[in-house]
JSON list of C-alpha atoms in Angstrom, two decimals:
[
{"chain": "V", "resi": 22, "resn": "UNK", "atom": "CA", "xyz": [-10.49, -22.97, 0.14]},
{"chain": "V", "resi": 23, "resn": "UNK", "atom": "CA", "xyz": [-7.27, -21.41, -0.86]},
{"chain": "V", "resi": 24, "resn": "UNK", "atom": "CA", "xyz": [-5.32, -24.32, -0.57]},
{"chain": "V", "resi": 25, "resn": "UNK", "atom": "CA", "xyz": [-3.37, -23.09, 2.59]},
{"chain": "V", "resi": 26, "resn": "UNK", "atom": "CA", "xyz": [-4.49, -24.36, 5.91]},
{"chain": "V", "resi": 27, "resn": "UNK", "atom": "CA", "xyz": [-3.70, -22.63, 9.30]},
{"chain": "V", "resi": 28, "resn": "UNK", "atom": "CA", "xyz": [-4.12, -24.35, 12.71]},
{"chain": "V", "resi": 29, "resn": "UNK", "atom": "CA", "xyz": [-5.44, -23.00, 15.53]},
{"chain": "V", "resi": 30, "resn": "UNK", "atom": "CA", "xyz": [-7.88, -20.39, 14.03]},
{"chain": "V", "resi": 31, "resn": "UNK", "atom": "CA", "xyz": [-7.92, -18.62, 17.80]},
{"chain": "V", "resi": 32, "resn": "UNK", "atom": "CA", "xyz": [-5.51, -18.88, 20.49]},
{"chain": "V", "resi": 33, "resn": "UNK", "atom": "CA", "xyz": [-5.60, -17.24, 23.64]},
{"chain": "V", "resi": 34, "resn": "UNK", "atom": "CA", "xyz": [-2.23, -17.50, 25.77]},
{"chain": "V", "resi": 35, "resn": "UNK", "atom": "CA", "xyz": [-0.56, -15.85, 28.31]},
{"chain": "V", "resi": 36, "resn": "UNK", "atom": "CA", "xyz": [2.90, -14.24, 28.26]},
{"chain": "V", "resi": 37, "resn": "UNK", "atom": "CA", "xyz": [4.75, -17.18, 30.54]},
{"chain": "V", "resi": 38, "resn": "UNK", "atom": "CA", "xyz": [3.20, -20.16, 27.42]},
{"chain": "V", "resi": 39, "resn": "UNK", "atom": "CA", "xyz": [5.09, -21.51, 24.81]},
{"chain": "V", "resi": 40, "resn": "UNK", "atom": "CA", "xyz": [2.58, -22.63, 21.92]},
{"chain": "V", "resi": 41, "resn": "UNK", "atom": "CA", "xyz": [2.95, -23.10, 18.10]},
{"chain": "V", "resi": 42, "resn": "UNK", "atom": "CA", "xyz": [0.98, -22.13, 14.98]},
{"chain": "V", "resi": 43, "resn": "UNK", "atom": "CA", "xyz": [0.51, -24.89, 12.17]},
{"chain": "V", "resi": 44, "resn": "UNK", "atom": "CA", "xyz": [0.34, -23.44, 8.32]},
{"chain": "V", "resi": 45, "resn": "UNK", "atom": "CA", "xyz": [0.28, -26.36, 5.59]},
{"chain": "V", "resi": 46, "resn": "UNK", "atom": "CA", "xyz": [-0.20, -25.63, 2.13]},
{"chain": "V", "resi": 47, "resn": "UNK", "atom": "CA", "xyz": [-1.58, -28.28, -0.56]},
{"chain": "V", "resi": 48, "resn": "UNK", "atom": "CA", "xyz": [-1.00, -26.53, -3.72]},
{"chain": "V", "resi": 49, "resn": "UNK", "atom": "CA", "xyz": [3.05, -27.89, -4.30]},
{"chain": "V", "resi": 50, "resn": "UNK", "atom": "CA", "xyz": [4.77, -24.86, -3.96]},
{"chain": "V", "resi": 51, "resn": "UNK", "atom": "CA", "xyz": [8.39, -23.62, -3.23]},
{"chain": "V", "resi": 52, "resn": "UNK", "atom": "CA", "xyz": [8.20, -21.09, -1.17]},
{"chain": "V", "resi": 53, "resn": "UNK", "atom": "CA", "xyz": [6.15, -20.22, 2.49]},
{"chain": "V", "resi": 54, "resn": "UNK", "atom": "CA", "xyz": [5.34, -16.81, 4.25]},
{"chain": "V", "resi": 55, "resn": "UNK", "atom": "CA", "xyz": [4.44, -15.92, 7.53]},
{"chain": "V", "resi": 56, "resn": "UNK", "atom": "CA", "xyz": [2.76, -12.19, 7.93]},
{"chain": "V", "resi": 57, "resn": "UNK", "atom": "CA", "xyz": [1.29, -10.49, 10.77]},
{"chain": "V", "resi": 58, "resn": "UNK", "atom": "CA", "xyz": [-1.59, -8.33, 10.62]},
{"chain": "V", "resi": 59, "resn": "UNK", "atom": "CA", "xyz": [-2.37, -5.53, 13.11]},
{"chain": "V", "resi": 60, "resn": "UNK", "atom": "CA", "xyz": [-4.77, -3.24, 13.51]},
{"chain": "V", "resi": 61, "resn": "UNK", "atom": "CA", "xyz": [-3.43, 0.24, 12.33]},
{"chain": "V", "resi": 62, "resn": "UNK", "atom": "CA", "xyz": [-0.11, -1.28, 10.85]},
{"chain": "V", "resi": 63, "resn": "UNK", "atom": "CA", "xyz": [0.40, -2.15, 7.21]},
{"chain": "V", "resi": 64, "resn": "UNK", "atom": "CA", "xyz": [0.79, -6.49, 6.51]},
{"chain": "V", "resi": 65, "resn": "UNK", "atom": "CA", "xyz": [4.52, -6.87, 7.93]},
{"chain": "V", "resi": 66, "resn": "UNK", "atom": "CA", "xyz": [6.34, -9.69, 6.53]},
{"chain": "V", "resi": 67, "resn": "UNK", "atom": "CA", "xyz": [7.89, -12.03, 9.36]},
{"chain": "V", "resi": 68, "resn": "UNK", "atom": "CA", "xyz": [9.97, -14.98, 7.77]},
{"chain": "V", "resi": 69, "resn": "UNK", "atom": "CA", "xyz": [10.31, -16.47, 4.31]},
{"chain": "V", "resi": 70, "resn": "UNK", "atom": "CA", "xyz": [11.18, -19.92, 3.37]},
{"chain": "V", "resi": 71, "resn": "UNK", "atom": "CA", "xyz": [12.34, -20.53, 0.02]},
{"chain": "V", "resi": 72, "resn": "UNK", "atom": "CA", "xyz": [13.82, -23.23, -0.95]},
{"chain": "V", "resi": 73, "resn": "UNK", "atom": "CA", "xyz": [15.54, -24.59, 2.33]},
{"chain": "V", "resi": 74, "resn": "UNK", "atom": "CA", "xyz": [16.44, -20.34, 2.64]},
{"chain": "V", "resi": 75, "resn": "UNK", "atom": "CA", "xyz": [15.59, -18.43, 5.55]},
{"chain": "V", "resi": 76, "resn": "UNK", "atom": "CA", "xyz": [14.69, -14.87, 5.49]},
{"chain": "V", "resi": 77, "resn": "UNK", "atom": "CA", "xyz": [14.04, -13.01, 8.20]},
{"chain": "V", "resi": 78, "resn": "UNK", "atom": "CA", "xyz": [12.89, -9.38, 8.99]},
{"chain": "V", "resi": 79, "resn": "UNK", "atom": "CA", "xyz": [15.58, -8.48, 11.27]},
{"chain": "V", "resi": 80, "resn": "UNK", "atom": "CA", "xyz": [13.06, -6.23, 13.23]},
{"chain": "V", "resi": 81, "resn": "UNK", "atom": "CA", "xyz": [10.89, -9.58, 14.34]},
{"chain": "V", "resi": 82, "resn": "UNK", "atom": "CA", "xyz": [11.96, -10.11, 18.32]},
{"chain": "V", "resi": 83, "resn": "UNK", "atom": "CA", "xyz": [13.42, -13.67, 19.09]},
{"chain": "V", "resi": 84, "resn": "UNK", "atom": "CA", "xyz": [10.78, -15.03, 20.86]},
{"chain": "V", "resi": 85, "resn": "UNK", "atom": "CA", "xyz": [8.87, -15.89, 17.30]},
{"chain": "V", "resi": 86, "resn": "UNK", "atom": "CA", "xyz": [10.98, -18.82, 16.26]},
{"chain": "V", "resi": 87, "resn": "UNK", "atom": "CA", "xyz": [9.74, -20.32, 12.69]},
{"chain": "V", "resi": 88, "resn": "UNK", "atom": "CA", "xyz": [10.55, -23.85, 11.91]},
{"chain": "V", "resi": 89, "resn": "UNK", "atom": "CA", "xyz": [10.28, -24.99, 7.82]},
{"chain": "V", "resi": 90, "resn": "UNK", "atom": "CA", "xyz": [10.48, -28.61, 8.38]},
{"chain": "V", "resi": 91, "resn": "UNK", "atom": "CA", "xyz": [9.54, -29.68, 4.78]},
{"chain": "V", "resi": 92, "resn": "UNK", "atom": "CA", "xyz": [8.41, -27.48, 1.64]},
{"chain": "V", "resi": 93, "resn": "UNK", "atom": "CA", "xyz": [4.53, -27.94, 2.33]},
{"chain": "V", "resi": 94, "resn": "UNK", "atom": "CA", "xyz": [4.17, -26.82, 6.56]},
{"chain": "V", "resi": 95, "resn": "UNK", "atom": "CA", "xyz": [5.34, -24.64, 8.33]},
{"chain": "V", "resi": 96, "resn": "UNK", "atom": "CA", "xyz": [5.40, -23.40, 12.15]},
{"chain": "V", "resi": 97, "resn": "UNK", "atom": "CA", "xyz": [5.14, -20.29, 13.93]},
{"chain": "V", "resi": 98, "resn": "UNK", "atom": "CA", "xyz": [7.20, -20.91, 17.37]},
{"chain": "V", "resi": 99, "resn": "UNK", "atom": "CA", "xyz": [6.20, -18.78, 20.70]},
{"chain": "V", "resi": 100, "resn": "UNK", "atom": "CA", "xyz": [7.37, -18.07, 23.80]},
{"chain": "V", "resi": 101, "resn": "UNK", "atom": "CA", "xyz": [7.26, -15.41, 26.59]},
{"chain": "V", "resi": 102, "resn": "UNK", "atom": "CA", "xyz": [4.78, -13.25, 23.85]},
{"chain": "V", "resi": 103, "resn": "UNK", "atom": "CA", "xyz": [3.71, -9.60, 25.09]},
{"chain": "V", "resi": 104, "resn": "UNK", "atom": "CA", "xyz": [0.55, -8.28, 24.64]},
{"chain": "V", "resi": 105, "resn": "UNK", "atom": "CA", "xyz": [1.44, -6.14, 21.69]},
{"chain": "V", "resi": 106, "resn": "UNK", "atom": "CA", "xyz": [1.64, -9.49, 19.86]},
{"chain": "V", "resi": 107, "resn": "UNK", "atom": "CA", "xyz": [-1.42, -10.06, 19.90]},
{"chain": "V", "resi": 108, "resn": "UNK", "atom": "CA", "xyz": [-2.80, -9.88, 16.09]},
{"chain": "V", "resi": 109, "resn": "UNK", "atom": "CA", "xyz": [-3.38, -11.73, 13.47]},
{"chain": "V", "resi": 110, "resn": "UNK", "atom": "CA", "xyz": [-0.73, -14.23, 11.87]},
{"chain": "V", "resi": 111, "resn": "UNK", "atom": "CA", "xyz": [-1.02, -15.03, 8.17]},
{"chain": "V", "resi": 112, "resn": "UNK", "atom": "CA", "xyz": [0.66, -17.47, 6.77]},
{"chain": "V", "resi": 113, "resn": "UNK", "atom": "CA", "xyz": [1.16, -17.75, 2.79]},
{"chain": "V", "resi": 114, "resn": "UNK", "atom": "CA", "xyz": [2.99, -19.61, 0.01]},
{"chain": "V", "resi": 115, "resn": "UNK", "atom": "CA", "xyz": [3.62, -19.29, -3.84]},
{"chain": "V", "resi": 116, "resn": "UNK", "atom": "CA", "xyz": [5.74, -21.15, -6.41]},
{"chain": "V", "resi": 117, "resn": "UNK", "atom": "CA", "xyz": [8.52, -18.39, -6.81]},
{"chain": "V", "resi": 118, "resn": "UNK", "atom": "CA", "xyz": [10.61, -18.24, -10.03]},
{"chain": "V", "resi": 119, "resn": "UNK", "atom": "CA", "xyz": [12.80, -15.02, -10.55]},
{"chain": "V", "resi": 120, "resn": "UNK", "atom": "CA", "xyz": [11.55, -12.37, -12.27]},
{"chain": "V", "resi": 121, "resn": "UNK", "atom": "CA", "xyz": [7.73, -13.43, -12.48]},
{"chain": "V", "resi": 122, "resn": "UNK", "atom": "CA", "xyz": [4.82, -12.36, -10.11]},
{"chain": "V", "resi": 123, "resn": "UNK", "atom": "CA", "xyz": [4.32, -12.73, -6.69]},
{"chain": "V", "resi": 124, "resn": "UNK", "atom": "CA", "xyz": [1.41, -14.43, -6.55]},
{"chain": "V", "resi": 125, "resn": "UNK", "atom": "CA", "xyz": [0.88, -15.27, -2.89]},
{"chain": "V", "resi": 126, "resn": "UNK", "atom": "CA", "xyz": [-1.55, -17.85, -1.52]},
{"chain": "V", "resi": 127, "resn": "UNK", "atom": "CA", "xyz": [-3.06, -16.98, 1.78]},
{"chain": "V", "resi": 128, "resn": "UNK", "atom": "CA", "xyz": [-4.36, -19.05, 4.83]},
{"chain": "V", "resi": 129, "resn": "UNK", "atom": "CA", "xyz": [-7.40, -18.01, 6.93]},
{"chain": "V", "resi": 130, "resn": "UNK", "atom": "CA", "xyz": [-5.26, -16.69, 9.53]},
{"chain": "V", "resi": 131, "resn": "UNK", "atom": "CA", "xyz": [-4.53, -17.50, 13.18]},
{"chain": "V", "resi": 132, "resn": "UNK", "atom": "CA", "xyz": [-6.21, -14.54, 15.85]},
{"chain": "V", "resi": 133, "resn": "UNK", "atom": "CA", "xyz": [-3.54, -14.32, 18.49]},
{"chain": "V", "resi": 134, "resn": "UNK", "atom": "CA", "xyz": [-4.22, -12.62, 22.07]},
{"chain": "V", "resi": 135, "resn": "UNK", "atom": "CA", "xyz": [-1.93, -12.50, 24.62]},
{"chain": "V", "resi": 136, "resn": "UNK", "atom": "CA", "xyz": [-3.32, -11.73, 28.20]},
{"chain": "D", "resi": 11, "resn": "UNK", "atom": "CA", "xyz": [12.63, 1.91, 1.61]},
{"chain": "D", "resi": 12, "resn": "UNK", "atom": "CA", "xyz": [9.22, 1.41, -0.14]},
{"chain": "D", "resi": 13, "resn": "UNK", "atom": "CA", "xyz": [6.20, 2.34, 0.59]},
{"chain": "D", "resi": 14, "resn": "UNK", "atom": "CA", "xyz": [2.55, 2.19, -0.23]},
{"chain": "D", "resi": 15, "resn": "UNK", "atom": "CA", "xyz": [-0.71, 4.36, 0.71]},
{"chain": "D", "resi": 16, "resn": "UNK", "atom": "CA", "xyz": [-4.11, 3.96, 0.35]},
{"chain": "D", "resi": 17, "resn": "UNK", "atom": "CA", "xyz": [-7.21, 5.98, 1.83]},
{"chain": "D", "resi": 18, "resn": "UNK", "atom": "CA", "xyz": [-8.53, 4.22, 4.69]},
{"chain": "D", "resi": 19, "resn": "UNK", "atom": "CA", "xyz": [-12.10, 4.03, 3.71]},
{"chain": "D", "resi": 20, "resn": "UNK", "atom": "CA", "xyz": [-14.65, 3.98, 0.61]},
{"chain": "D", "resi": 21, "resn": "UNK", "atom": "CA", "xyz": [-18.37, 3.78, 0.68]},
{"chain": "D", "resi": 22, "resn": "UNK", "atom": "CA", "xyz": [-20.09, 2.85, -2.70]},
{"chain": "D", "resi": 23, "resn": "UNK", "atom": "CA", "xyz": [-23.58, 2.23, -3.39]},
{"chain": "D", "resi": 24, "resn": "UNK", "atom": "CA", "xyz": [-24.93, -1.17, -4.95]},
{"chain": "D", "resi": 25, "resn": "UNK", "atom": "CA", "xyz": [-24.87, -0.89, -8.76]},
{"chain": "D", "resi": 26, "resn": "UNK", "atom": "CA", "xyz": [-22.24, 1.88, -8.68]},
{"chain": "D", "resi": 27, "resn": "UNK", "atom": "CA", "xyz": [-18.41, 1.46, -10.00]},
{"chain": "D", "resi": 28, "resn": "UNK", "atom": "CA", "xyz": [-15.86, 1.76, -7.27]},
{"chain": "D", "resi": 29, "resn": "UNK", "atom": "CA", "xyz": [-12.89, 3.27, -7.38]},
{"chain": "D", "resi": 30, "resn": "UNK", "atom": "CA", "xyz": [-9.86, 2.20, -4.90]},
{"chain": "D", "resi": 31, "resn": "UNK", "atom": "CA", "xyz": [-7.11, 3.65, -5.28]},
{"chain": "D", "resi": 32, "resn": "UNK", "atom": "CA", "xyz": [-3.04, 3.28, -4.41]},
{"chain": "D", "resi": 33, "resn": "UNK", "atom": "CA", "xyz": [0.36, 5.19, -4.59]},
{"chain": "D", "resi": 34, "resn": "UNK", "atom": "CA", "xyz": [3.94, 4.14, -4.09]},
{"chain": "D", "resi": 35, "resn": "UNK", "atom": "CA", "xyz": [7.43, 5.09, -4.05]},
{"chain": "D", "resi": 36, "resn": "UNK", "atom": "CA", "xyz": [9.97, 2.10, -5.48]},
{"chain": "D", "resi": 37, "resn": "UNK", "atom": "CA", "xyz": [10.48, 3.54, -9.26]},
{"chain": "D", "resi": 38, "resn": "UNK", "atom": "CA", "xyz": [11.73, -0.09, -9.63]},
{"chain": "D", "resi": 39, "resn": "UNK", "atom": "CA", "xyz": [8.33, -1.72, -9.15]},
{"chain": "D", "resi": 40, "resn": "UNK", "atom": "CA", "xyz": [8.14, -4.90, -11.52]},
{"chain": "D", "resi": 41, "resn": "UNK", "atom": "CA", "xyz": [4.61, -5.80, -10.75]},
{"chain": "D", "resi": 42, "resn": "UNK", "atom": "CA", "xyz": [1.74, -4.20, -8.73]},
{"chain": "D", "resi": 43, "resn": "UNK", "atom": "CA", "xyz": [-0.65, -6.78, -7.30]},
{"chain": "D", "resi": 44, "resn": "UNK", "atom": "CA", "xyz": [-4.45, -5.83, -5.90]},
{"chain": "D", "resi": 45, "resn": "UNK", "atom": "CA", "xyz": [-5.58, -8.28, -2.86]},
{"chain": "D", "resi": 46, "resn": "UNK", "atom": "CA", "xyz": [-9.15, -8.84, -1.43]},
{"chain": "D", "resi": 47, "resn": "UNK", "atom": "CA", "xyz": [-9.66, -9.69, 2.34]},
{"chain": "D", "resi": 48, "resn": "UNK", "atom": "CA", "xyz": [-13.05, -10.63, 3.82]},
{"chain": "D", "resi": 49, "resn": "UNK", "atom": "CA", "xyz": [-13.82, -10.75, 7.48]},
{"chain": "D", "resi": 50, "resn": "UNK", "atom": "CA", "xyz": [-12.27, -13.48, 9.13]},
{"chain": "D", "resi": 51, "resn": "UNK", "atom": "CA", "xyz": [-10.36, -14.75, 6.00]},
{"chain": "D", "resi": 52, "resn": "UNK", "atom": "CA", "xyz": [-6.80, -14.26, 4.69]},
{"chain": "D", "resi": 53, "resn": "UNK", "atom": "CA", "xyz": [-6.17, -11.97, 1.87]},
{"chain": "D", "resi": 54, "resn": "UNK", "atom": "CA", "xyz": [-7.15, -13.05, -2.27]},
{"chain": "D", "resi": 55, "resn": "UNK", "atom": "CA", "xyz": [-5.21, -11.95, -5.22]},
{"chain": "D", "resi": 56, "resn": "UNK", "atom": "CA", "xyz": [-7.70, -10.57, -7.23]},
{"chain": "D", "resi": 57, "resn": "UNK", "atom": "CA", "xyz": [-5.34, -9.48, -10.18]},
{"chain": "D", "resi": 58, "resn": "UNK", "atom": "CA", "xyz": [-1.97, -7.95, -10.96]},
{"chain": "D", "resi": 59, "resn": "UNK", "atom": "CA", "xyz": [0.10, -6.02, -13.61]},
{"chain": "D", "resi": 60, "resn": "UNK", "atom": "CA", "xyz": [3.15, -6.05, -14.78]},
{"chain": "D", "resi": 61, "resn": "UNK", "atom": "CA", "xyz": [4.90, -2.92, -14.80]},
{"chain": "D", "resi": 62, "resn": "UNK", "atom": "CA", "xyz": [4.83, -2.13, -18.50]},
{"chain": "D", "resi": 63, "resn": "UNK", "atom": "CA", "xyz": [1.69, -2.03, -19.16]},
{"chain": "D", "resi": 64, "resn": "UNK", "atom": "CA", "xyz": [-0.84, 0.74, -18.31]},
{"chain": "D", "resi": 65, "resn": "UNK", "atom": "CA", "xyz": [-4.30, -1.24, -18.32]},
{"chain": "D", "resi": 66, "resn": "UNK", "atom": "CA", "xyz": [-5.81, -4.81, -16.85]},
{"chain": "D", "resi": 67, "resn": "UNK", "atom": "CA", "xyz": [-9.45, -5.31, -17.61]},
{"chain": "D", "resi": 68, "resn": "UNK", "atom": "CA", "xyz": [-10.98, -8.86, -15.79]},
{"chain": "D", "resi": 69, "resn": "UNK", "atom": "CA", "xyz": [-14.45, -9.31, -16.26]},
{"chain": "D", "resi": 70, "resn": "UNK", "atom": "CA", "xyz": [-15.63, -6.33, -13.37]},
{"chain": "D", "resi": 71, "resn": "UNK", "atom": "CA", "xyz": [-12.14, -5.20, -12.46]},
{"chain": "D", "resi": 72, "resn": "UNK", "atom": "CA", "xyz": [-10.13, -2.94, -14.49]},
{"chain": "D", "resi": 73, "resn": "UNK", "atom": "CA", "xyz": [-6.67, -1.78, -12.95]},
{"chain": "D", "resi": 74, "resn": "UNK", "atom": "CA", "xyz": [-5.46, 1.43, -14.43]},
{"chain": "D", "resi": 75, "resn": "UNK", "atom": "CA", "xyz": [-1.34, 1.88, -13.71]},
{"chain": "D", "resi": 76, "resn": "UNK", "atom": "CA", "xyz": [0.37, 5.65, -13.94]},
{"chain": "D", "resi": 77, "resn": "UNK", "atom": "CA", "xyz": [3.79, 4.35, -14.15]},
{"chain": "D", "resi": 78, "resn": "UNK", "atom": "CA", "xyz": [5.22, 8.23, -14.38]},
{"chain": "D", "resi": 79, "resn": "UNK", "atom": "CA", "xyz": [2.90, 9.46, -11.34]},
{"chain": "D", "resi": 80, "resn": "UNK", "atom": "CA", "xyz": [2.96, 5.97, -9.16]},
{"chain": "D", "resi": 81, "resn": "UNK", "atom": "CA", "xyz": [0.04, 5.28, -9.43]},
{"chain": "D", "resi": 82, "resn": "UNK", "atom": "CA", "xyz": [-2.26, 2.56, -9.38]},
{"chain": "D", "resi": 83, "resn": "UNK", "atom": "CA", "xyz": [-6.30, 1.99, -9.13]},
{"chain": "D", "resi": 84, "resn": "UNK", "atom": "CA", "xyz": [-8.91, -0.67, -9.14]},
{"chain": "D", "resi": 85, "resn": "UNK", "atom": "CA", "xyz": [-12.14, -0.09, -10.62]},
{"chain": "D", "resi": 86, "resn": "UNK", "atom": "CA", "xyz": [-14.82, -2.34, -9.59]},
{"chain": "D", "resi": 87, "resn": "UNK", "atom": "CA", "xyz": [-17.73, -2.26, -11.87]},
{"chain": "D", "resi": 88, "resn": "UNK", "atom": "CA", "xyz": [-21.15, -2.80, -11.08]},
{"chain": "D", "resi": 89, "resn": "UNK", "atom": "CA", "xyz": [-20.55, -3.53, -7.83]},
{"chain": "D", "resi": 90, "resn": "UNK", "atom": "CA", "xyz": [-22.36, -5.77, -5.40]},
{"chain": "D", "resi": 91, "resn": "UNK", "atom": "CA", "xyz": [-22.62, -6.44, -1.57]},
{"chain": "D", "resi": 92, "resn": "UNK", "atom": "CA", "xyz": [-20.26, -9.19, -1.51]},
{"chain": "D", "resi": 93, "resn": "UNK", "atom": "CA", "xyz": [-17.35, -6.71, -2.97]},
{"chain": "D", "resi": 94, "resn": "UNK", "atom": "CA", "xyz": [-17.65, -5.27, 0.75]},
{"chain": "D", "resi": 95, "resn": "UNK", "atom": "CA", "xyz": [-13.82, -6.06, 2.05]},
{"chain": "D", "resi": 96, "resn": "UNK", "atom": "CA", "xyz": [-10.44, -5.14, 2.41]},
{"chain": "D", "resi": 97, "resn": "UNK", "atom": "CA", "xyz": [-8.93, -3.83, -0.48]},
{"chain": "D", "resi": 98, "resn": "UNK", "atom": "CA", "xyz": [-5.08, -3.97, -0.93]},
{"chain": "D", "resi": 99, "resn": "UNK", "atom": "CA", "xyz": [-2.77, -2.51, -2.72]},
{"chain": "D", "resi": 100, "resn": "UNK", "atom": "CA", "xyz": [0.75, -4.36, -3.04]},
{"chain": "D", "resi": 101, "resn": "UNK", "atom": "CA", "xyz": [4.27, -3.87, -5.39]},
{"chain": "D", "resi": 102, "resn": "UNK", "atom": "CA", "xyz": [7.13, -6.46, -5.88]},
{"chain": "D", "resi": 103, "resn": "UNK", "atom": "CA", "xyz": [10.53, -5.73, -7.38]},
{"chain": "D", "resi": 104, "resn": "UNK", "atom": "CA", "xyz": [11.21, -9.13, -9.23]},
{"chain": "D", "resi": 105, "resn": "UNK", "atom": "CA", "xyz": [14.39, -8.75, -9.98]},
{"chain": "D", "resi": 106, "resn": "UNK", "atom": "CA", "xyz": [15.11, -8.55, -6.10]},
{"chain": "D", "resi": 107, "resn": "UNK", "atom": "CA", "xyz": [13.67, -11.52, -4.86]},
{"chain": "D", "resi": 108, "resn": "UNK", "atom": "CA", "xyz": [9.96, -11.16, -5.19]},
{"chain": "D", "resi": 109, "resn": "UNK", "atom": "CA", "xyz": [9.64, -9.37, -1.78]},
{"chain": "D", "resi": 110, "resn": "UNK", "atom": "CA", "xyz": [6.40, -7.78, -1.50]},
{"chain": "D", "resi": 111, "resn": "UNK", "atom": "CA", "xyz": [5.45, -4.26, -0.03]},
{"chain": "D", "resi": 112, "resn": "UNK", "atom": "CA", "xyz": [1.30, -4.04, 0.97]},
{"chain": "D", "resi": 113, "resn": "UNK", "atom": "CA", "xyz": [-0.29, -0.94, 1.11]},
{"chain": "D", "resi": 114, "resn": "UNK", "atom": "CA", "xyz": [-2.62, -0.41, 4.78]},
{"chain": "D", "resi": 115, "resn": "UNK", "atom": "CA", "xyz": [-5.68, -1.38, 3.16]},
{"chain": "D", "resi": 116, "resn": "UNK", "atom": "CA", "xyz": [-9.22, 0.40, 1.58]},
{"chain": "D", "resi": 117, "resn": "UNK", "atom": "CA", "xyz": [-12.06, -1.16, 3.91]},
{"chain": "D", "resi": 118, "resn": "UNK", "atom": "CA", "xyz": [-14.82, -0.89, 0.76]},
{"chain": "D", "resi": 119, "resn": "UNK", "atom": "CA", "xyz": [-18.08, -0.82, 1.77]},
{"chain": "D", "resi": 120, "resn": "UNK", "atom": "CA", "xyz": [-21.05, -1.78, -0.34]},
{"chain": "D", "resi": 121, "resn": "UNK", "atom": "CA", "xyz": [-24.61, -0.19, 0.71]},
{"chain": "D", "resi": 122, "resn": "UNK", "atom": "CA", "xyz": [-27.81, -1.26, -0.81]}
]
């Protein structure tokens, strides 16, 4: 138990749904992740939330929408998905402070597939 | 940009020290992170090193960093069947926001 908890564990949608992933984290920290993982792709980093901040990867297509309602959940929005979505979506947090380590806290993972 | 390697695959027998290793590019690197990931599970720090120093020992693991050459290993001693994972290899720049670059991964695989 790592502290970070990721809802649903395995979703199966199809390209016309709209559906949402849950990530809470339990350990009081400032800042939240979300990742995706492929298959022959290195861990790409989605969307950061730190401190009411949004960062984004400017390469992540509009139709993954994250919404960082307080500092301990956040959601992974989609809608109209393609099948080259389909992977797995880490979400993470750590307490960052300039200058120190990145220690990131990671979440079981949510296995996408879109049909 | 950055970027970090990694072979793709290491087979190690029970009892026998792995090796995993990693390379990158950012001369900047403040920190250099190694993460586990089991099946089904999202991905562990196991340990980390800050940028000045060239050695990390932690009970089994010892990470060895080549600041001049870029590079950066784990050495798993003694290892077991439940060091069978992912392996990754990772680098921040703290002085630029803490974003993190991972390496693809060493799948580590522990016969008996």
């Amino acid at each position: 138990e790592t502290g970070v908890t990721q809802t649903p564990r395995h979703l199966v949608m199809g390209m016309t749904n709209k559906k949402s992933l849950k990530c809470e984290q339990h350990l009081g920290h400032n800042a939240m992740y979300w990742y995706k993982q492929s298959a022959k792709k290195p861990l790409e980093l989605m969307f950061v939330y730190s401190l009411e901040e949004r960062v984004e990867n400017n390469s992540v297509p509009s139709r993954f929408s994250p919404e960082c309602p307080n500092s301990s959940h956040l959601f992974l929005h989609l809608h109209t998905l393609q099948p080259e979505d389909s992977a797995l979506y880490l979400c993470a947090s750590s307490q960052r402070k300039q200058g120190r380590a990145e220690k990131l806290f990671f979440g079981s993972g949510t296995q996408l597939s879109v049909l | 940009g950055e970027d970090v390697e990694q072979s793709l695959f290491l087979s190690v027998r029970e009892g026998d020290s792995s090796v995993i290793n990693c390379t990158y590019t950012d001369s900047s690197s403040t920190y250099l992170y190694w993460y586990k990931q089991e099946p089904g599970a999202g991905l562990q720090l196991l340990t980390y090193i800050f940028s000045n120093m060239d050695m990390k020992q932690d009970q089994r693991l010892t990470v060895l960093l080549n600041k001049k050459d870029k590079h950066l290993s784990l050495r798993i001693a003694d290892t077991q069947t439940g060091d069978s994972a992912i392996y990754f290899c990772a680098e921040s720049e703290g002085a630029a926001g803490n974003k993190l670059t991972f390496g693809g991964g060493t799948r580590v695989l522990v016969k008996p």
